[in-house]
Amino acid sequence: METTKLLVEALEYVQRFNGQLFVIKLGGEVMGEKAILDSIARDLILLNLVGIKTVVLHGGGPEISEMMEKLGKKPKFIRGLRVTDEETMDIVKMVLVGKVNTSFVASINRHGGQAVGIAGKSGNLLIAEKKNEDLGFVGDISKINPHVLHVLVDKGYIPVVSPIAADKKGNSININADTAAGELAVALKASKIIILTNVPGVLDKDKKLIKRLTVPDIKNLEKDGTIAGGMLPKVEACVIALKGGVERAHIVQGGKHALLREILTREGTGTMITPKKVVGE
């Protein structure tokens, strides 16, 4: 009976979201967990089969740092941003494009889906400008050309994007994956952005999950220090998306089938953020 109730409940959301496009951001801390990635891959395939289009953008910070250590190069950060000289940029590309992206694409395809891996600089998808010389090849997105992603999702593919942009000279630029996901959701006119990470969602000061938030709530929680550290760029990405016309933002722990539970059940599993308070949801 419980399974029947879940299926009936899921049907309501399948019908509501059919034909819509969601941006899914996979945190670097999730990308190193094969069992979780396989579960996410299966969730994405099911969503695709029921008519919900997805574009995935992934991180890979922990694996980049691990590879740098192996190669004898110590990671260096300024205000939380990785200093990226030419040698570091080569490592970033090797890890994000050559390992993390191809591994997740293979997982989706192995489970019966159709995924295509794309570096953000391919087809001038993501154009960026350098922040400053101290950070090296690190920048902010200045332009997004989402046409190639629309072509792929309309043909039934699941694009998996690495957060490497190009500047006007064609140089590779390391960009923040959270911010990129928020801006990509706006450019694609997505109806949702979902950020999968290694914590249950936004937590209050007692470390309890906050299930529902609005953009004004976020600003208040930032001011009083409840939202801090690694959660800041995630909620800021959500705010960027919501202010740009995306209807809902979610921050969810990347556990087994968490994506399906967040999207296709009333209770969800993480934090949902809306532009303003929504009555009856």
CSV table of C-alpha atoms in Angstrom, one decimal:
chain,number,residue,atom,x,y,z
A,1,MET,CA,0.0,0.0,0.0
A,2,GLU,CA,2.8,2.4,0.9
A,3,THR,CA,4.4,1.9,-2.5
A,4,THR,CA,1.1,2.6,-4.2
A,5,LYS,CA,0.7,5.8,-2.3
A,6,LEU,CA,4.2,6.9,-3.3
A,7,LEU,CA,3.5,6.2,-7.0
A,8,VAL,CA,0.2,8.1,-6.9
A,9,GLU,CA,1.9,11.0,-5.2
A,10,ALA,CA,4.8,10.9,-7.7
A,11,LEU,CA,2.3,10.9,-10.6
A,12,GLU,CA,1.0,14.3,-9.5
A,13,TYR,CA,4.5,15.8,-9.8
A,14,VAL,CA,5.4,13.9,-13.0
A,15,GLN,CA,2.3,15.5,-14.7
A,16,ARG,CA,3.2,18.9,-13.2
A,17,PHE,CA,6.8,18.9,-14.3
A,18,ASN,CA,6.5,17.1,-17.7
A,19,GLY,CA,8.4,19.1,-20.3
A,20,GLN,CA,10.1,21.3,-17.8
A,21,LEU,CA,13.9,21.8,-17.5
A,22,PHE,CA,15.8,21.4,-14.3
A,23,VAL,CA,19.5,22.3,-13.6
A,24,ILE,CA,21.2,19.8,-11.3
A,25,LYS,CA,24.5,20.8,-9.6
A,26,LEU,CA,26.6,18.0,-8.2
A,27,GLY,CA,29.0,19.2,-5.5
A,28,GLY,CA,32.6,18.0,-5.6
A,29,GLU,CA,32.2,16.3,-2.3
A,30,VAL,CA,29.5,14.1,-3.9
A,31,MET,CA,31.5,13.3,-7.1
A,32,GLY,CA,33.9,11.0,-5.2
A,33,GLU,CA,31.2,8.6,-4.1
A,34,LYS,CA,30.5,6.0,-6.8
A,35,ALA,CA,27.4,4.4,-5.2
A,36,ILE,CA,25.8,7.8,-4.8
A,37,LEU,CA,26.7,8.8,-8.3
A,38,ASP,CA,25.2,5.6,-9.7
A,39,SER,CA,22.0,6.4,-7.7
A,40,ILE,CA,21.9,9.9,-9.1
A,41,ALA,CA,22.5,8.6,-12.6
A,42,ARG,CA,19.5,6.3,-12.3
A,43,ASP,CA,17.4,9.1,-10.9
A,44,LEU,CA,18.3,11.3,-13.9
A,45,ILE,CA,17.4,8.6,-16.3
A,46,LEU,CA,14.0,8.1,-14.7
A,47,LEU,CA,13.3,11.8,-14.8
A,48,ASN,CA,14.2,11.9,-18.5
A,49,LEU,CA,11.9,8.9,-19.2
A,50,VAL,CA,8.9,10.7,-17.7
A,51,GLY,CA,9.6,13.9,-19.6
A,52,ILE,CA,11.6,16.0,-17.2
A,53,LYS,CA,14.6,17.5,-18.9
A,54,THR,CA,17.9,17.9,-16.9
A,55,VAL,CA,21.2,19.6,-17.4
A,56,VAL,CA,23.9,18.6,-14.9
A,57,LEU,CA,26.8,20.8,-13.8
A,58,HIS,CA,29.4,19.3,-11.5
A,59,GLY,CA,32.2,20.3,-9.3
A,60,GLY,CA,35.3,18.4,-8.3
A,61,GLY,CA,37.3,20.5,-5.8
A,62,PRO,CA,38.4,17.7,-3.5
A,63,GLU,CA,39.6,15.6,-6.4
A,64,ILE,CA,41.5,18.5,-7.9
A,65,SER,CA,43.3,19.1,-4.5
A,66,GLU,CA,44.0,15.4,-4.2
A,67,MET,CA,45.6,15.2,-7.7
A,68,MET,CA,47.6,18.4,-7.0
A,69,GLU,CA,49.0,16.8,-3.8
A,70,LYS,CA,49.9,13.6,-5.8
A,71,LEU,CA,51.8,15.7,-8.3
A,72,GLY,CA,53.7,17.6,-5.6
A,73,LYS,CA,51.8,20.9,-6.0
A,74,LYS,CA,50.3,22.4,-2.9
A,75,PRO,CA,46.8,23.8,-3.4
A,76,LYS,CA,46.5,27.5,-2.5
A,77,PHE,CA,43.3,29.5,-1.9
A,78,ILE,CA,42.5,33.2,-1.5
A,79,ARG,CA,39.1,34.0,0.0
A,80,GLY,CA,38.0,30.5,-0.7
A,81,LEU,CA,39.0,30.6,-4.4
A,82,ARG,CA,41.6,28.3,-5.8
A,83,VAL,CA,44.7,30.1,-7.1
A,84,THR,CA,45.0,28.7,-10.6
A,85,ASP,CA,48.3,29.2,-12.5
A,86,GLU,CA,48.9,27.6,-15.9
A,87,GLU,CA,50.1,24.3,-14.3
A,88,THR,CA,47.1,24.2,-11.9
A,89,MET,CA,44.7,24.9,-14.8
A,90,ASP,CA,46.1,21.9,-16.6
A,91,ILE,CA,45.4,19.8,-13.5
A,92,VAL,CA,41.9,21.3,-13.2
A,93,LYS,CA,41.1,20.3,-16.8
A,94,MET,CA,42.6,16.9,-16.4
A,95,VAL,CA,40.5,16.1,-13.3
A,96,LEU,CA,37.2,17.8,-14.2
A,97,VAL,CA,37.0,17.0,-17.9
A,98,GLY,CA,39.2,13.9,-18.1
A,99,LYS,CA,38.1,12.1,-15.0
A,100,VAL,CA,35.1,13.5,-13.1
A,101,ASN,CA,33.0,14.3,-16.2
A,102,THR,CA,33.7,11.2,-18.2
A,103,SER,CA,33.2,9.0,-15.2
A,104,PHE,CA,29.7,10.4,-14.5
A,105,VAL,CA,28.7,10.3,-18.2
A,106,ALA,CA,29.8,6.7,-18.3
A,107,SER,CA,27.6,5.9,-15.2
A,108,ILE,CA,24.5,7.4,-16.9
A,109,ASN,CA,25.2,5.6,-20.1
A,110,ARG,CA,25.9,2.3,-18.4
A,111,HIS,CA,22.5,2.4,-16.7
A,112,GLY,CA,20.7,3.0,-20.0
A,113,GLY,CA,20.6,6.7,-20.3
A,114,GLN,CA,22.1,9.0,-23.0
A,115,ALA,CA,24.6,11.5,-21.5
A,116,VAL,CA,27.0,13.8,-23.3
A,117,GLY,CA,30.0,15.4,-21.5
A,118,ILE,CA,30.7,19.0,-22.3
A,119,ALA,CA,33.4,21.4,-21.0
A,120,GLY,CA,32.0,24.8,-20.3
A,121,LYS,CA,34.3,26.4,-22.9
A,122,SER,CA,33.0,24.0,-25.7
A,123,GLY,CA,31.0,25.9,-28.3
A,124,ASN,CA,31.5,29.1,-26.2
A,125,LEU,CA,28.9,27.8,-23.8
A,126,LEU,CA,30.5,29.7,-20.8
A,127,ILE,CA,32.4,32.9,-21.4
A,128,ALA,CA,34.3,34.4,-18.4
A,129,GLU,CA,36.5,37.3,-17.4
A,130,LYS,CA,39.4,36.9,-15.0
A,131,LYS,CA,38.9,38.2,-11.5
A,132,ASN,CA,42.4,39.5,-10.9
A,133,GLU,CA,46.0,38.5,-11.5
A,134,ASP,CA,46.5,37.1,-7.9
A,135,LEU,CA,44.1,34.3,-8.6
A,136,GLY,CA,45.4,33.5,-12.1
A,137,PHE,CA,43.0,31.8,-14.4
A,138,VAL,CA,40.0,32.2,-12.2
A,139,GLY,CA,37.0,34.3,-13.3
A,140,ASP,CA,33.3,35.2,-13.4
A,141,ILE,CA,30.9,34.3,-16.1
A,142,SER,CA,30.2,37.2,-18.4
A,143,LYS,CA,28.1,35.4,-21.0
A,144,ILE,CA,26.3,32.1,-21.5
A,145,ASN,CA,25.4,30.7,-24.9
A,146,PRO,CA,22.9,27.8,-24.0
A,147,HIS,CA,21.9,26.8,-27.5
A,148,VAL,CA,23.9,23.6,-27.6
A,149,LEU,CA,22.3,22.5,-24.3
A,150,HIS,CA,18.8,23.1,-25.6
A,151,VAL,CA,19.6,21.1,-28.8
A,152,LEU,CA,20.9,18.1,-26.7
A,153,VAL,CA,18.0,18.0,-24.1
A,154,ASP,CA,15.4,18.4,-26.9
A,155,LYS,CA,16.9,15.3,-28.5
A,156,GLY,CA,16.7,13.3,-25.2
A,157,TYR,CA,20.3,13.6,-24.1
A,158,ILE,CA,21.4,14.6,-20.5
A,159,PRO,CA,24.3,17.1,-20.9
A,160,VAL,CA,26.9,17.0,-18.1
A,161,VAL,CA,28.9,20.2,-18.0
A,162,SER,CA,32.3,20.8,-16.4
A,163,PRO,CA,32.8,24.3,-14.9
A,164,ILE,CA,35.6,25.5,-17.2
A,165,ALA,CA,34.9,28.6,-19.2
A,166,ALA,CA,36.8,30.4,-21.9
A,167,ASP,CA,37.9,34.0,-21.9
A,168,LYS,CA,37.8,36.2,-25.1
A,169,LYS,CA,41.2,34.9,-26.1
A,170,GLY,CA,40.2,31.3,-25.7
A,171,ASN,CA,42.1,30.7,-22.5
A,172,SER,CA,40.6,28.2,-20.0
A,173,ILE,CA,39.1,29.9,-16.9
A,174,ASN,CA,38.3,28.1,-13.7
A,175,ILE,CA,34.9,29.2,-12.4
A,176,ASN,CA,32.9,28.6,-9.2
A,177,ALA,CA,30.6,25.7,-10.0
A,178,ASP,CA,27.8,26.8,-7.6
A,179,THR,CA,27.6,30.3,-9.2
A,180,ALA,CA,27.8,28.8,-12.7
A,181,ALA,CA,24.9,26.5,-11.9
A,182,GLY,CA,22.8,29.5,-10.8
A,183,GLU,CA,23.6,31.5,-13.8
A,184,LEU,CA,23.1,28.6,-16.2
A,185,ALA,CA,19.6,27.9,-14.7
A,186,VAL,CA,18.7,31.5,-15.5
A,187,ALA,CA,20.1,31.3,-19.1
A,188,LEU,CA,18.3,28.0,-19.8
A,189,LYS,CA,15.0,29.4,-18.3
A,190,ALA,CA,14.9,26.4,-16.0
A,191,SER,CA,12.0,26.0,-13.6
A,192,LYS,CA,14.2,24.5,-10.9
A,193,ILE,CA,17.8,24.4,-9.7
A,194,ILE,CA,18.8,21.5,-7.4
A,195,ILE,CA,22.1,21.5,-5.6
A,196,LEU,CA,23.3,18.1,-4.3
A,197,THR,CA,25.9,18.3,-1.6
A,198,ASN,CA,27.1,16.4,1.5
A,199,VAL,CA,24.8,18.0,4.1
A,200,PRO,CA,21.0,17.6,4.5
A,201,GLY,CA,20.3,21.2,3.3
A,202,VAL,CA,20.3,24.5,5.1
A,203,LEU,CA,20.5,24.0,8.9
A,204,ASP,CA,19.5,26.2,11.7
A,205,LYS,CA,21.8,27.1,14.7
A,206,ASP,CA,20.8,23.8,16.4
A,207,LYS,CA,21.9,21.9,13.2
A,208,LYS,CA,18.3,21.0,12.3
A,209,LEU,CA,17.1,21.0,8.7
A,210,ILE,CA,15.1,24.0,7.6
A,211,LYS,CA,12.6,22.6,5.1
A,212,ARG,CA,11.3,25.8,3.6
A,213,LEU,CA,13.0,29.2,3.0
A,214,THR,CA,12.4,32.4,1.0
A,215,VAL,CA,14.9,34.8,-0.5
A,216,PRO,CA,14.3,37.3,2.4
A,217,ASP,CA,14.8,34.5,4.9
A,218,ILE,CA,18.2,33.7,3.3
A,219,LYS,CA,19.4,37.3,3.7
A,220,ASN,CA,18.4,37.3,7.4
A,221,LEU,CA,20.1,34.0,8.1
A,222,GLU,CA,23.3,35.2,6.4
A,223,LYS,CA,23.2,38.4,8.6
A,224,ASP,CA,23.0,36.4,11.8
A,225,GLY,CA,25.6,33.9,10.8
A,226,THR,CA,23.3,30.9,10.6
A,227,ILE,CA,24.3,30.5,7.0
A,228,ALA,CA,28.1,30.6,6.7
A,229,GLY,CA,31.1,28.9,5.2
A,230,GLY,CA,30.6,26.4,2.4
A,231,MET,CA,26.8,26.9,2.4
A,232,LEU,CA,27.1,30.6,1.4
A,233,PRO,CA,28.0,30.1,-2.3
A,234,LYS,CA,25.2,27.4,-2.5
A,235,VAL,CA,22.4,29.7,-1.2
A,236,GLU,CA,23.8,32.6,-3.3
A,237,ALA,CA,23.6,30.4,-6.4
A,238,CYS,CA,20.0,29.7,-5.5
A,239,VAL,CA,19.3,33.4,-5.0
A,240,ILE,CA,20.9,34.2,-8.4
A,241,ALA,CA,18.6,31.7,-10.0
A,242,LEU,CA,15.4,32.8,-8.2
A,243,LYS,CA,16.0,36.4,-8.9
A,244,GLY,CA,16.5,35.5,-12.6
A,245,GLY,CA,13.1,33.8,-13.0
A,246,VAL,CA,13.7,30.2,-11.8
A,247,GLU,CA,10.7,29.2,-9.7
A,248,ARG,CA,12.2,26.9,-7.1
A,249,ALA,CA,15.7,26.2,-5.7
A,250,HIS,CA,16.6,23.1,-3.6
A,251,ILE,CA,19.6,22.2,-1.6
A,252,VAL,CA,19.7,18.4,-0.9
A,253,GLN,CA,22.1,15.8,0.5
A,254,GLY,CA,23.2,13.5,-2.3
A,255,GLY,CA,22.0,10.3,-0.8
A,256,LYS,CA,20.4,7.3,-2.4
A,257,HIS,CA,17.6,8.4,-4.7
A,258,ALA,CA,17.5,11.8,-2.9
A,259,LEU,CA,16.8,13.5,-6.2
A,260,LEU,CA,13.6,11.6,-6.9
A,261,ARG,CA,12.4,12.0,-3.3
A,262,GLU,CA,13.0,15.8,-3.5
A,263,ILE,CA,11.3,16.3,-6.8
A,264,LEU,CA,8.5,13.7,-6.8
A,265,THR,CA,7.2,13.7,-3.2
A,266,ARG,CA,5.4,16.3,-1.0
A,267,GLU,CA,7.7,15.9,1.9
A,268,GLY,CA,11.0,16.1,-0.1
A,269,THR,CA,14.3,15.5,1.6
A,270,GLY,CA,16.2,18.8,1.8
A,271,THR,CA,15.6,22.6,1.8
A,272,MET,CA,13.3,24.3,-0.8
A,273,ILE,CA,13.8,28.0,-1.4
A,274,THR,CA,11.2,30.2,-3.1
A,275,PRO,CA,11.3,33.9,-4.1
A,276,LYS,CA,8.6,34.6,-1.5
A,277,LYS,CA,6.4,32.6,0.9
A,278,VAL,CA,4.1,30.1,-0.9
A,279,VAL,CA,0.8,29.3,0.7
A,280,GLY,CA,-0.3,25.6,0.7
A,281,GLU,CA,3.0,24.1,-0.6
